[in-house]
Amino acid sequence: MSAQHQLPLRCWAEIDLGALERNLRHIRASLPEHMRYVAVVKADAYGHGLHQVAARLMHAGADLFAVATLAEAAALRELGPGWPILLLSPLVPDEDKLILQQDVAVTVSSLDEVERFSMVAAAANQQIKVHLKIDTGMGRSGVWHEEAKVVFDAIVAAESLALAGIYTHYSSSDADPAFTATQRSRFRTALDQLEGLDFDNLLIHADNSAGLETIERAGPFNAVRIGLLQFGILPRRGSLLADVHPDPVFSFHTRVGLVKTLPAETGISYGQTHRLTRESKVAVLTAGYGDGIPRSLSNTGEVLIAGQRCPILGRVTMDQTIVDVTDLDSIASGDRVTLIGKQNGAEIGIGEFSDWDGTIPWETLCSVTKRVPRIYRTALGQ
Ligand SMILES: *Cc1c(COP(=O)(O)O)cnc(C)c1O
Protein backbone atom coordinates (compact mmCIF):
# COMPACT_ATOMS: atom_id res chain seq x y z
CA MET A 1 0.00 0.00 0.00
CA SER A 2 1.27 3.45 -0.84
CA ALA A 3 1.12 6.25 1.70
CA GLN A 4 -1.71 7.74 -0.33
CA HIS A 5 -3.88 4.75 0.51
CA GLN A 6 -3.48 5.23 4.23
CA LEU A 7 -5.07 8.66 4.17
CA PRO A 8 -8.84 9.07 4.53
CA LEU A 9 -10.49 8.92 1.14
CA ARG A 10 -11.71 12.10 -0.61
CA CYS A 11 -12.32 10.70 -4.10
CA TRP A 12 -11.70 7.09 -5.04
CA ALA A 13 -12.63 4.28 -7.41
CA GLU A 14 -13.66 0.90 -6.06
CA ILE A 15 -12.61 -2.04 -8.20
CA ASP A 16 -14.52 -5.25 -7.56
CA LEU A 17 -12.13 -8.00 -8.61
CA GLY A 18 -14.65 -10.69 -7.67
CA ALA A 19 -17.03 -9.23 -10.26
CA LEU A 20 -14.21 -9.19 -12.79
CA GLU A 21 -13.59 -12.89 -12.25
CA ARG A 22 -17.30 -13.73 -12.47
CA ASN A 23 -17.61 -11.71 -15.68
CA LEU A 24 -14.77 -13.58 -17.33
CA ARG A 25 -16.23 -16.93 -16.28
CA HIS A 26 -19.68 -15.99 -17.59
CA ILE A 27 -18.31 -14.73 -20.90
CA ARG A 28 -16.25 -17.90 -21.33
CA ALA A 29 -19.25 -20.07 -20.54
CA SER A 30 -21.22 -18.29 -23.28
CA LEU A 31 -18.58 -19.06 -25.92
CA PRO A 32 -17.81 -22.30 -27.75
CA GLU A 33 -15.27 -24.34 -25.79
CA HIS A 34 -12.44 -23.97 -28.30
CA MET A 35 -12.47 -20.14 -28.19
CA ARG A 36 -9.36 -18.63 -26.58
CA TYR A 37 -9.88 -15.62 -24.38
CA VAL A 38 -7.63 -12.67 -25.13
CA ALA A 39 -8.03 -10.21 -22.26
CA VAL A 40 -7.57 -6.65 -23.50
CA VAL A 41 -5.90 -4.70 -20.69
CA LYS A 42 -4.54 -1.63 -22.50
CA ALA A 43 -4.62 1.84 -20.89
CA ASP A 44 -4.00 0.49 -17.37
CA ALA A 45 -6.73 -2.12 -17.86
CA TYR A 46 -9.25 0.54 -18.86
CA GLY A 47 -8.25 2.61 -15.84
CA HIS A 48 -8.91 -0.22 -13.36
CA GLY A 49 -5.21 -0.88 -12.64
CA LEU A 50 -3.17 -3.25 -14.80
CA HIS A 51 -1.45 -5.27 -12.07
CA GLN A 52 -4.49 -6.14 -10.02
CA VAL A 53 -6.74 -6.74 -13.02
CA ALA A 54 -4.27 -8.85 -14.97
CA ALA A 55 -3.37 -10.95 -11.92
CA ARG A 56 -7.06 -11.71 -11.32
CA LEU A 57 -7.68 -12.47 -15.00
CA MET A 58 -4.72 -14.88 -15.00
CA HIS A 59 -6.28 -16.64 -12.06
CA ALA A 60 -9.73 -16.63 -13.71
CA GLY A 61 -8.47 -18.29 -16.88
CA ALA A 62 -7.53 -15.71 -19.52
CA ASP A 63 -5.38 -17.33 -22.24
CA LEU A 64 -3.58 -14.28 -23.57
CA PHE A 65 -3.29 -10.56 -22.92
CA ALA A 66 -3.46 -7.71 -25.38
CA VAL A 67 -1.97 -4.27 -24.69
CA ALA A 68 -1.21 -1.17 -26.72
CA THR A 69 2.37 -0.40 -25.77
CA LEU A 70 5.71 -1.99 -24.85
CA ALA A 71 5.55 -0.24 -21.47
CA GLU A 72 2.25 -2.00 -20.76
CA ALA A 73 3.77 -5.29 -21.88
CA ALA A 74 6.73 -4.77 -19.55
CA ALA A 75 4.37 -4.13 -16.62
CA LEU A 76 2.53 -7.37 -17.43
CA ARG A 77 5.78 -9.30 -17.65
CA GLU A 78 6.52 -8.38 -14.03
CA LEU A 79 3.45 -10.39 -13.03
CA GLY A 80 4.07 -13.62 -14.80
CA PRO A 81 6.71 -14.66 -17.28
CA GLY A 82 5.42 -16.87 -20.04
CA TRP A 83 1.97 -15.35 -20.53
CA PRO A 84 1.45 -14.66 -24.22
CA ILE A 85 1.11 -10.94 -24.88
CA LEU A 86 -0.06 -9.33 -28.11
CA LEU A 87 0.78 -5.72 -28.90
CA LEU A 88 -2.17 -4.20 -30.76
CA SER A 89 -0.76 -0.82 -31.81
CA PRO A 90 1.94 -0.11 -34.37
CA LEU A 91 5.48 0.35 -33.06
CA VAL A 92 7.72 3.25 -33.92
CA PRO A 93 11.02 2.00 -35.40
CA ASP A 94 13.22 2.82 -32.41
CA GLU A 95 11.04 0.49 -30.32
CA ASP A 96 11.71 -2.54 -32.56
CA LYS A 97 14.81 -3.67 -30.68
CA LEU A 98 12.79 -4.02 -27.46
CA ILE A 99 10.32 -6.58 -28.87
CA LEU A 100 12.52 -9.56 -28.06
CA GLN A 101 13.35 -8.27 -24.57
CA GLN A 102 9.66 -8.21 -23.67
CA ASP A 103 8.88 -11.46 -25.50
CA VAL A 104 5.71 -10.08 -27.04
CA ALA A 105 3.92 -10.89 -30.27
CA VAL A 106 3.59 -7.82 -32.47
CA THR A 107 0.99 -6.76 -35.00
CA VAL A 108 2.10 -6.60 -38.63
CA SER A 109 0.19 -4.52 -41.17
CA SER A 110 2.80 -3.73 -43.84
CA LEU A 111 5.83 -4.93 -45.78
CA ASP A 112 7.85 -2.23 -44.06
CA GLU A 113 7.14 -3.84 -40.68
CA VAL A 114 7.99 -7.31 -42.00
CA GLU A 115 11.36 -5.98 -43.05
CA ARG A 116 12.01 -4.08 -39.82
CA PHE A 117 11.01 -6.91 -37.48
CA SER A 118 12.80 -9.64 -39.43
CA MET A 119 16.02 -7.63 -39.38
CA VAL A 120 15.85 -7.16 -35.62
CA ALA A 121 15.07 -10.84 -35.07
CA ALA A 122 17.75 -12.08 -37.47
CA ALA A 123 20.36 -9.83 -35.84
CA ALA A 124 19.56 -11.45 -32.48
CA ASN A 125 19.40 -14.91 -34.03
CA GLN A 126 15.88 -15.31 -32.64
CA GLN A 127 12.33 -15.31 -33.92
CA ILE A 128 9.71 -12.61 -33.39
CA LYS A 129 6.10 -13.75 -33.10
CA VAL A 130 3.68 -11.79 -35.23
CA HIS A 131 -0.05 -11.53 -35.80
CA LEU A 132 -1.02 -10.41 -39.29
CA LYS A 133 -3.67 -7.69 -39.03
CA ILE A 134 -6.13 -7.35 -41.88
CA ASP A 135 -8.07 -4.11 -42.35
CA THR A 136 -11.56 -5.16 -43.38
CA GLY A 137 -13.13 -1.73 -42.94
CA MET A 138 -11.84 -0.05 -39.80
CA GLY A 139 -9.36 2.10 -41.71
CA ARG A 140 -6.89 2.01 -38.83
CA SER A 141 -4.03 -0.54 -38.55
CA GLY A 142 -3.90 -3.66 -40.70
CA VAL A 143 -3.17 -4.33 -44.35
CA TRP A 144 -6.15 -3.61 -46.61
CA HIS A 145 -7.96 -6.94 -47.04
CA GLU A 146 -7.46 -7.12 -50.79
CA GLU A 147 -3.69 -6.88 -50.30
CA ALA A 148 -3.30 -9.23 -47.34
CA LYS A 149 -1.67 -12.03 -49.34
CA VAL A 150 1.40 -9.94 -50.18
CA VAL A 151 2.16 -9.26 -46.52
CA PHE A 152 1.28 -12.83 -45.51
CA ASP A 153 3.69 -14.27 -48.09
CA ALA A 154 6.44 -11.94 -46.89
CA ILE A 155 5.91 -13.07 -43.29
CA VAL A 156 6.04 -16.73 -44.27
CA ALA A 157 9.20 -16.12 -46.31
CA ALA A 158 10.93 -14.36 -43.42
CA GLU A 159 12.58 -17.11 -41.40
CA SER A 160 13.06 -14.90 -38.38
CA LEU A 161 9.31 -14.23 -38.09
CA ALA A 162 6.88 -16.78 -36.63
CA LEU A 163 3.25 -16.28 -37.62
CA ALA A 164 1.16 -16.78 -34.47
CA GLY A 165 -2.17 -15.30 -35.52
CA ILE A 166 -4.29 -13.43 -38.03
CA TYR A 167 -6.90 -10.89 -37.01
CA THR A 168 -9.15 -8.04 -37.92
CA HIS A 169 -11.07 -5.40 -35.95
CA TYR A 170 -14.64 -4.21 -36.35
CA SER A 171 -15.43 -0.53 -36.69
CA SER A 172 -19.14 -0.69 -35.89
CA SER A 173 -19.93 -3.89 -34.03
CA ASP A 174 -21.87 -1.89 -31.41
CA ALA A 175 -24.09 -0.18 -33.98
CA ASP A 176 -24.12 -1.78 -37.42
CA PRO A 177 -24.39 -5.59 -37.52
CA ALA A 178 -24.73 -5.53 -41.32
CA PHE A 179 -21.35 -3.86 -41.72
CA THR A 180 -19.86 -6.28 -39.19
CA ALA A 181 -21.12 -9.11 -41.39
CA THR A 182 -19.43 -7.46 -44.38
CA GLN A 183 -16.18 -7.25 -42.42
CA ARG A 184 -16.43 -10.91 -41.38
CA SER A 185 -16.95 -11.94 -44.97
CA ARG A 186 -14.05 -9.81 -46.23
CA PHE A 187 -11.87 -11.45 -43.58
CA ARG A 188 -12.89 -14.96 -44.63
CA THR A 189 -12.27 -14.15 -48.28
CA ALA A 190 -8.83 -12.82 -47.43
CA LEU A 191 -8.07 -15.97 -45.37
CA ASP A 192 -9.16 -18.16 -48.28
CA GLN A 193 -6.46 -16.61 -50.41
CA LEU A 194 -3.65 -17.43 -47.97
CA GLU A 195 -1.92 -20.71 -48.65
CA GLY A 196 -0.84 -23.27 -46.10
CA LEU A 197 -2.66 -21.89 -43.07
CA ASP A 198 -2.18 -24.16 -40.08
CA PHE A 199 -5.38 -23.43 -38.17
CA ASP A 200 -4.32 -25.59 -35.22
CA ASN A 201 -1.39 -23.35 -34.53
CA LEU A 202 -2.77 -19.96 -35.45
CA LEU A 203 -5.06 -17.71 -33.50
CA ILE A 204 -7.78 -16.40 -35.81
CA HIS A 205 -9.62 -13.58 -34.09
CA ALA A 206 -11.97 -10.69 -34.78
CA ASP A 207 -14.55 -10.24 -32.06
CA ASN A 208 -14.36 -7.52 -29.44
CA SER A 209 -17.06 -7.19 -26.76
CA ALA A 210 -19.79 -6.01 -29.14
CA GLY A 211 -18.72 -8.57 -31.75
CA LEU A 212 -19.87 -11.32 -29.36
CA GLU A 213 -23.47 -10.38 -30.15
CA THR A 214 -23.10 -11.82 -33.63
CA ILE A 215 -20.16 -14.17 -33.14
CA GLU A 216 -19.71 -17.06 -35.60
CA ARG A 217 -19.66 -20.24 -33.58
CA ALA A 218 -18.30 -22.38 -36.40
CA GLY A 219 -15.77 -21.27 -38.98
CA PRO A 220 -12.18 -20.20 -38.69
CA PHE A 221 -12.42 -18.05 -35.57
CA ASN A 222 -10.81 -19.52 -32.45
CA ALA A 223 -10.23 -16.52 -30.19
CA VAL A 224 -11.99 -13.37 -28.98
CA ARG A 225 -10.50 -10.10 -27.71
CA ILE A 226 -12.50 -8.79 -24.79
CA GLY A 227 -12.10 -5.42 -23.11
CA LEU A 228 -15.19 -3.56 -21.94
CA LEU A 229 -17.49 -6.51 -21.27
CA GLN A 230 -15.12 -8.16 -18.78
CA PHE A 231 -15.40 -4.95 -16.74
CA GLY A 232 -19.12 -5.59 -16.54
CA ILE A 233 -20.19 -2.92 -19.01
CA LEU A 234 -22.40 -3.53 -22.02
CA PRO A 235 -21.12 -2.05 -25.30
CA ARG A 236 -24.55 -0.53 -25.99
CA ARG A 237 -27.99 -0.21 -24.44
CA GLY A 238 -30.26 -3.17 -25.04
CA SER A 239 -27.32 -5.39 -25.90
CA LEU A 240 -28.02 -9.12 -26.16
CA LEU A 241 -24.96 -9.54 -24.00
CA ALA A 242 -27.08 -8.72 -20.95
CA ASP A 243 -27.52 -12.52 -20.99
CA VAL A 244 -23.99 -13.01 -19.70
CA HIS A 245 -24.97 -10.98 -16.60
CA PRO A 246 -22.13 -8.47 -16.64
CA ASP A 247 -21.54 -7.03 -13.22
CA PRO A 248 -19.84 -3.60 -13.06
CA VAL A 249 -16.30 -3.80 -11.71
CA PHE A 250 -15.76 -0.07 -11.40
CA SER A 251 -17.52 2.46 -9.19
CA PHE A 252 -16.53 6.07 -8.49
CA HIS A 253 -17.06 7.91 -5.22
CA THR A 254 -16.29 11.11 -3.38
CA ARG A 255 -17.44 12.78 -0.15
CA VAL A 256 -19.21 15.81 1.17
CA GLY A 257 -16.70 18.41 2.33
CA LEU A 258 -19.00 21.21 3.40
CA VAL A 259 -22.73 21.79 3.79
CA LYS A 260 -24.20 25.28 3.84
CA THR A 261 -27.34 27.27 3.18
CA LEU A 262 -27.41 30.08 0.63
CA PRO A 263 -30.11 32.66 -0.14
CA ALA A 264 -32.21 32.59 -3.30
CA GLU A 265 -30.63 34.42 -6.27
CA THR A 266 -27.07 33.45 -5.30
CA GLY A 267 -24.92 32.62 -8.32
CA ILE A 268 -23.03 29.33 -8.00
CA SER A 269 -19.41 28.66 -9.00
CA TYR A 270 -17.22 30.18 -11.73
CA GLY A 271 -19.13 32.34 -14.17
CA GLN A 272 -22.30 32.10 -12.04
CA THR A 273 -23.88 29.81 -14.62
CA HIS A 274 -26.48 28.66 -12.07
CA ARG A 275 -28.58 31.01 -9.95
CA LEU A 276 -30.49 29.59 -6.98
CA THR A 277 -34.27 29.88 -7.41
CA ARG A 278 -34.95 29.33 -3.72
CA GLU A 279 -33.07 29.38 -0.46
CA SER A 280 -30.99 26.23 -0.84
CA LYS A 281 -28.84 23.83 1.05
CA VAL A 282 -25.77 22.98 -1.01
CA ALA A 283 -23.00 20.46 -0.48
CA VAL A 284 -19.46 21.05 -1.68
CA LEU A 285 -17.96 17.74 -2.80
CA THR A 286 -14.28 16.92 -2.45
CA ALA A 287 -13.68 16.16 -6.13
CA GLY A 288 -13.72 17.97 -9.45
CA TYR A 289 -12.38 17.71 -12.96
CA GLY A 290 -8.90 17.16 -11.51
CA ASP A 291 -10.23 13.78 -10.41
CA GLY A 292 -12.25 12.93 -13.51
CA ILE A 293 -15.63 14.58 -13.05
CA PRO A 294 -15.89 16.08 -16.53
CA ARG A 295 -16.48 19.84 -16.65
CA SER A 296 -19.25 19.12 -19.14
CA LEU A 297 -21.30 17.79 -16.19
CA SER A 298 -21.66 21.40 -14.99
CA ASN A 299 -25.41 22.08 -14.49
CA THR A 300 -26.12 18.68 -16.08
CA GLY A 301 -24.94 15.71 -14.05
CA GLU A 302 -26.24 14.23 -10.83
CA VAL A 303 -24.69 12.40 -7.90
CA LEU A 304 -26.08 10.01 -5.29
CA ILE A 305 -26.11 10.96 -1.63
CA ALA A 306 -28.01 8.74 0.82
CA GLY A 307 -29.50 7.00 -2.22
CA GLN A 308 -30.99 10.26 -3.56
CA ARG A 309 -30.13 11.97 -6.83
CA CYS A 310 -28.71 15.46 -6.27
CA PRO A 311 -28.10 17.77 -9.26
CA ILE A 312 -24.74 19.44 -9.90
CA LEU A 313 -25.06 23.23 -9.61
CA GLY A 314 -22.90 25.54 -11.71
CA ARG A 315 -19.50 24.67 -13.06
CA VAL A 316 -17.51 21.69 -11.91
CA THR A 317 -14.17 23.07 -10.71
CA MET A 318 -10.79 21.39 -10.46
CA ASP A 319 -11.11 20.12 -6.89
CA GLN A 320 -14.66 20.87 -5.77
CA THR A 321 -18.14 20.34 -7.15
CA ILE A 322 -21.34 21.86 -5.76
CA VAL A 323 -24.62 19.93 -5.57
CA ASP A 324 -28.13 20.78 -4.41
CA VAL A 325 -29.08 18.91 -1.23
CA THR A 326 -32.03 21.06 -0.18
CA ASP A 327 -34.38 18.08 -0.28
CA LEU A 328 -32.21 15.70 1.76
CA ASP A 329 -33.36 15.09 5.33
CA SER A 330 -29.95 14.75 6.81
CA ILE A 331 -26.54 15.36 5.38
CA ALA A 332 -23.19 16.04 6.98
CA SER A 333 -19.61 16.69 6.07
CA GLY A 334 -17.90 13.34 5.41
CA ASP A 335 -20.93 11.62 3.86
CA ARG A 336 -20.30 9.26 0.98
CA VAL A 337 -21.21 10.50 -2.52
CA THR A 338 -21.46 8.12 -5.46
CA LEU A 339 -20.63 9.47 -8.91
CA ILE A 340 -20.87 6.16 -10.78
CA GLY A 341 -22.31 3.04 -9.19
CA LYS A 342 -24.95 1.97 -6.70
CA GLN A 343 -25.96 3.52 -3.42
CA ASN A 344 -28.88 2.44 -1.19
CA GLY A 345 -30.67 0.81 -4.10
CA ALA A 346 -30.24 3.78 -6.47
CA GLU A 347 -27.76 3.69 -9.34
CA ILE A 348 -25.97 5.99 -11.74
CA GLY A 349 -24.60 3.75 -14.47
CA ILE A 350 -21.45 4.52 -16.39
CA GLY A 351 -23.60 4.72 -19.55
CA GLU A 352 -25.69 7.54 -18.11
CA PHE A 353 -22.61 9.35 -16.76
CA SER A 354 -20.89 9.04 -20.16
CA ASP A 355 -24.00 10.37 -21.93
CA TRP A 356 -23.92 13.51 -19.75
CA ASP A 357 -20.35 13.99 -20.94
CA GLY A 358 -21.23 13.26 -24.57
CA THR A 359 -18.83 10.32 -24.58
CA ILE A 360 -18.58 6.53 -24.20
CA PRO A 361 -17.76 4.36 -21.18
CA TRP A 362 -14.34 3.50 -22.64
CA GLU A 363 -13.31 7.17 -22.44
CA THR A 364 -14.95 7.76 -19.06
CA LEU A 365 -12.84 4.95 -17.57
CA CYS A 366 -9.67 6.42 -19.10
CA SER A 367 -10.49 9.87 -17.72
CA VAL A 368 -10.37 9.07 -14.01
CA THR A 369 -7.11 10.72 -13.06
CA LYS A 370 -4.01 9.56 -11.23
CA ARG A 371 -5.08 11.53 -8.15
CA VAL A 372 -7.85 8.97 -7.58
CA PRO A 373 -6.76 5.90 -5.59
CA ARG A 374 -8.16 2.58 -6.78
CA ILE A 375 -9.44 0.52 -3.86
CA TYR A 376 -9.61 -3.21 -4.55
CA ARG A 377 -12.30 -5.57 -3.31
CA THR A 378 -11.10 -9.10 -3.78
CA ALA A 379 -13.84 -11.50 -2.59
CA LEU A 380 -15.41 -13.68 -5.27
CA GLY A 381 -18.90 -13.67 -3.77
CA GLN A 382 -21.93 -14.26 -5.97
C1 LIG B 1 -9.50 -2.15 -27.47
C2 LIG B 1 -9.56 -3.24 -28.46
C3 LIG B 1 -10.36 -4.38 -28.22
C4 LIG B 1 -11.33 -4.49 -27.05
O1 LIG B 1 -12.53 -3.85 -27.39
P1 LIG B 1 -13.80 -3.83 -26.39
O2 LIG B 1 -14.85 -3.17 -27.22
O3 LIG B 1 -13.41 -2.99 -25.22
O4 LIG B 1 -14.09 -5.23 -26.05
C5 LIG B 1 -10.26 -5.43 -29.10
N1 LIG B 1 -9.45 -5.36 -30.18
C6 LIG B 1 -8.70 -4.27 -30.47
C7 LIG B 1 -7.85 -4.26 -31.68
C8 LIG B 1 -8.74 -3.17 -29.62
O5 LIG B 1 -8.00 -2.08 -29.90
CSV table of N, CA and C in Angstrom, one decimal, residues 193-249:
chain,number,residue,atom,x,y,z
A,193,GLN,N,-7.5,-16.8,-49.4
A,193,GLN,CA,-6.5,-16.6,-50.4
A,193,GLN,C,-5.1,-16.9,-49.9
A,194,LEU,N,-5.0,-17.2,-48.6
A,194,LEU,CA,-3.6,-17.4,-48.0
A,194,LEU,C,-3.4,-18.9,-48.0
A,195,GLU,N,-2.2,-19.3,-48.5
A,195,GLU,CA,-1.9,-20.7,-48.7
A,195,GLU,C,-1.2,-21.3,-47.4
A,196,GLY,N,-1.6,-22.5,-47.1
A,196,GLY,CA,-0.8,-23.3,-46.1
A,196,GLY,C,-1.1,-22.8,-44.7
A,197,LEU,N,-2.3,-22.3,-44.4
A,197,LEU,CA,-2.7,-21.9,-43.1
A,197,LEU,C,-2.8,-23.1,-42.2
A,198,ASP,N,-2.1,-23.1,-41.0
A,198,ASP,CA,-2.2,-24.2,-40.1
A,198,ASP,C,-3.1,-23.7,-38.9
A,199,PHE,N,-4.4,-24.0,-39.1
A,199,PHE,CA,-5.4,-23.4,-38.2
A,199,PHE,C,-5.2,-23.9,-36.7
A,200,ASP,N,-4.5,-25.1,-36.6
A,200,ASP,CA,-4.3,-25.6,-35.2
A,200,ASP,C,-3.3,-24.8,-34.5
A,201,ASN,N,-2.5,-24.1,-35.2
A,201,ASN,CA,-1.4,-23.3,-34.5
A,201,ASN,C,-1.4,-21.9,-34.8
A,202,LEU,N,-2.6,-21.4,-35.2
A,202,LEU,CA,-2.8,-20.0,-35.4
A,202,LEU,C,-4.0,-19.5,-34.7
A,203,LEU,N,-3.9,-18.3,-34.1
A,203,LEU,CA,-5.1,-17.7,-33.5
A,203,LEU,C,-5.7,-16.9,-34.6
A,204,ILE,N,-7.0,-17.1,-34.8
A,204,ILE,CA,-7.8,-16.4,-35.8
A,204,ILE,C,-8.8,-15.6,-35.0
A,205,HIS,N,-8.7,-14.3,-35.0
A,205,HIS,CA,-9.6,-13.6,-34.1
A,205,HIS,C,-10.1,-12.3,-34.7
A,206,ALA,N,-11.3,-11.9,-34.3
A,206,ALA,CA,-12.0,-10.7,-34.8
A,206,ALA,C,-12.8,-10.0,-33.7
A,207,ASP,N,-13.5,-10.8,-32.9
A,207,ASP,CA,-14.6,-10.2,-32.1
A,207,ASP,C,-14.0,-9.5,-30.8
A,208,ASN,N,-14.5,-8.3,-30.7
A,208,ASN,CA,-14.4,-7.5,-29.4
A,208,ASN,C,-15.7,-7.7,-28.7
A,209,SER,N,-15.9,-6.9,-27.6
A,209,SER,CA,-17.1,-7.2,-26.8
A,209,SER,C,-18.3,-7.2,-27.6
A,210,ALA,N,-18.5,-6.1,-28.4
A,210,ALA,CA,-19.8,-6.0,-29.1
A,210,ALA,C,-19.9,-7.1,-30.2
A,211,GLY,N,-18.7,-7.5,-30.7
A,211,GLY,CA,-18.7,-8.6,-31.7
A,211,GLY,C,-19.4,-9.8,-31.3
A,212,LEU,N,-19.3,-10.1,-29.9
A,212,LEU,CA,-19.9,-11.3,-29.4
A,212,LEU,C,-21.4,-11.5,-29.6
A,213,GLU,N,-22.0,-10.3,-29.9
A,213,GLU,CA,-23.5,-10.4,-30.1
A,213,GLU,C,-23.8,-11.2,-31.4
A,214,THR,N,-22.8,-11.1,-32.4
A,214,THR,CA,-23.1,-11.8,-33.6
A,214,THR,C,-22.0,-12.8,-34.0
A,215,ILE,N,-21.3,-13.3,-32.9
A,215,ILE,CA,-20.2,-14.2,-33.1
A,215,ILE,C,-20.5,-15.4,-34.0
A,216,GLU,N,-19.6,-15.8,-34.8
A,216,GLU,CA,-19.7,-17.1,-35.6
A,216,GLU,C,-19.2,-18.2,-34.8
A,217,ARG,N,-20.1,-19.2,-34.5
A,217,ARG,CA,-19.7,-20.2,-33.6
A,217,ARG,C,-18.9,-21.3,-34.3
A,218,ALA,N,-19.1,-21.5,-35.6
A,218,ALA,CA,-18.3,-22.4,-36.4
A,218,ALA,C,-17.4,-21.5,-37.2
A,219,GLY,N,-16.6,-22.1,-38.1
A,219,GLY,CA,-15.8,-21.3,-39.0
A,219,GLY,C,-14.4,-21.1,-38.4
A,220,PRO,N,-13.6,-20.2,-39.0
A,220,PRO,CA,-12.2,-20.2,-38.7
A,220,PRO,C,-11.8,-19.6,-37.3
A,221,PHE,N,-12.8,-18.8,-36.8
A,221,PHE,CA,-12.4,-18.0,-35.6
A,221,PHE,C,-12.2,-18.9,-34.3
A,222,ASN,N,-11.1,-18.7,-33.6
A,222,ASN,CA,-10.8,-19.5,-32.5
A,222,ASN,C,-10.3,-18.7,-31.3
A,223,ALA,N,-10.6,-17.4,-31.3
A,223,ALA,CA,-10.2,-16.5,-30.2
A,223,ALA,C,-11.1,-15.3,-30.3
A,224,VAL,N,-11.3,-14.6,-29.1
A,224,VAL,CA,-12.0,-13.4,-29.0
A,224,VAL,C,-11.1,-12.4,-28.2
A,225,ARG,N,-11.3,-11.1,-28.4
A,225,ARG,CA,-10.5,-10.1,-27.7
A,225,ARG,C,-11.5,-9.2,-26.9
A,226,ILE,N,-11.5,-9.4,-25.6
A,226,ILE,CA,-12.5,-8.8,-24.8
A,226,ILE,C,-11.9,-7.7,-23.9
A,227,GLY,N,-12.5,-6.5,-24.0
A,227,GLY,CA,-12.1,-5.4,-23.1
A,227,GLY,C,-13.3,-5.1,-22.2
A,228,LEU,N,-14.1,-4.2,-22.8
A,228,LEU,CA,-15.2,-3.6,-21.9
A,228,LEU,C,-16.1,-4.6,-21.2
A,229,LEU,N,-16.5,-5.6,-21.9
A,229,LEU,CA,-17.5,-6.5,-21.3
A,229,LEU,C,-17.0,-7.2,-20.0
A,230,GLN,N,-15.7,-7.5,-20.0
A,230,GLN,CA,-15.1,-8.2,-18.8
A,230,GLN,C,-15.2,-7.2,-17.6
A,231,PHE,N,-15.3,-5.9,-17.8
A,231,PHE,CA,-15.4,-5.0,-16.7
A,231,PHE,C,-16.9,-4.8,-16.4
A,232,GLY,N,-17.7,-5.6,-17.0
A,232,GLY,CA,-19.1,-5.6,-16.5
A,232,GLY,C,-20.0,-4.5,-17.2
A,233,ILE,N,-19.5,-4.0,-18.3
A,233,ILE,CA,-20.2,-2.9,-19.0
A,233,ILE,C,-20.6,-3.4,-20.4
A,234,LEU,N,-21.9,-3.2,-20.7
A,234,LEU,CA,-22.4,-3.5,-22.0
A,234,LEU,C,-21.9,-2.5,-23.1
A,235,PRO,N,-21.6,-3.0,-24.3
A,235,PRO,CA,-21.1,-2.1,-25.3
A,235,PRO,C,-22.2,-1.1,-25.8
A,236,ARG,N,-23.5,-1.4,-25.6
A,236,ARG,CA,-24.6,-0.5,-26.0
A,236,ARG,C,-25.8,-0.9,-25.2
A,237,ARG,N,-26.7,0.0,-25.1
A,237,ARG,CA,-28.0,-0.2,-24.4
A,237,ARG,C,-28.7,-1.3,-25.2
A,238,GLY,N,-29.4,-2.1,-24.4
A,238,GLY,CA,-30.3,-3.2,-25.0
A,238,GLY,C,-29.4,-4.3,-25.7
A,239,SER,N,-28.2,-4.4,-25.3
A,239,SER,CA,-27.3,-5.4,-25.9
A,239,SER,C,-27.8,-6.8,-25.5
A,240,LEU,N,-27.7,-7.7,-26.5
A,240,LEU,CA,-28.0,-9.1,-26.2
A,240,LEU,C,-27.1,-9.7,-25.1
A,241,LEU,N,-26.0,-9.0,-24.9
A,241,LEU,CA,-25.0,-9.5,-24.0
A,241,LEU,C,-25.4,-9.4,-22.5
A,242,ALA,N,-26.5,-8.7,-22.3
A,242,ALA,CA,-27.1,-8.7,-21.0
A,242,ALA,C,-27.2,-10.2,-20.4
A,243,ASP,N,-27.4,-11.1,-21.4
A,243,ASP,CA,-27.5,-12.5,-21.0
A,243,ASP,C,-26.3,-13.1,-20.2
A,244,VAL,N,-25.1,-12.5,-20.4
A,244,VAL,CA,-24.0,-13.0,-19.7
A,244,VAL,C,-23.9,-12.4,-18.3
A,245,HIS,N,-24.9,-11.6,-17.9
A,245,HIS,CA,-25.0,-11.0,-16.6
A,245,HIS,C,-23.7,-10.2,-16.2
A,246,PRO,N,-23.3,-9.3,-17.0
A,246,PRO,CA,-22.1,-8.5,-16.6
A,246,PRO,C,-22.4,-7.7,-15.4
A,247,ASP,N,-21.4,-7.6,-14.5
A,247,ASP,CA,-21.5,-7.0,-13.2
A,247,ASP,C,-20.5,-5.9,-13.1
A,248,PRO,N,-20.8,-4.7,-13.0
A,248,PRO,CA,-19.8,-3.6,-13.1
A,248,PRO,C,-18.7,-3.8,-12.1
A,249,VAL,N,-17.5,-3.6,-12.5
A,249,VAL,CA,-16.3,-3.8,-11.7
A,249,VAL,C,-15.9,-2.5,-11.1
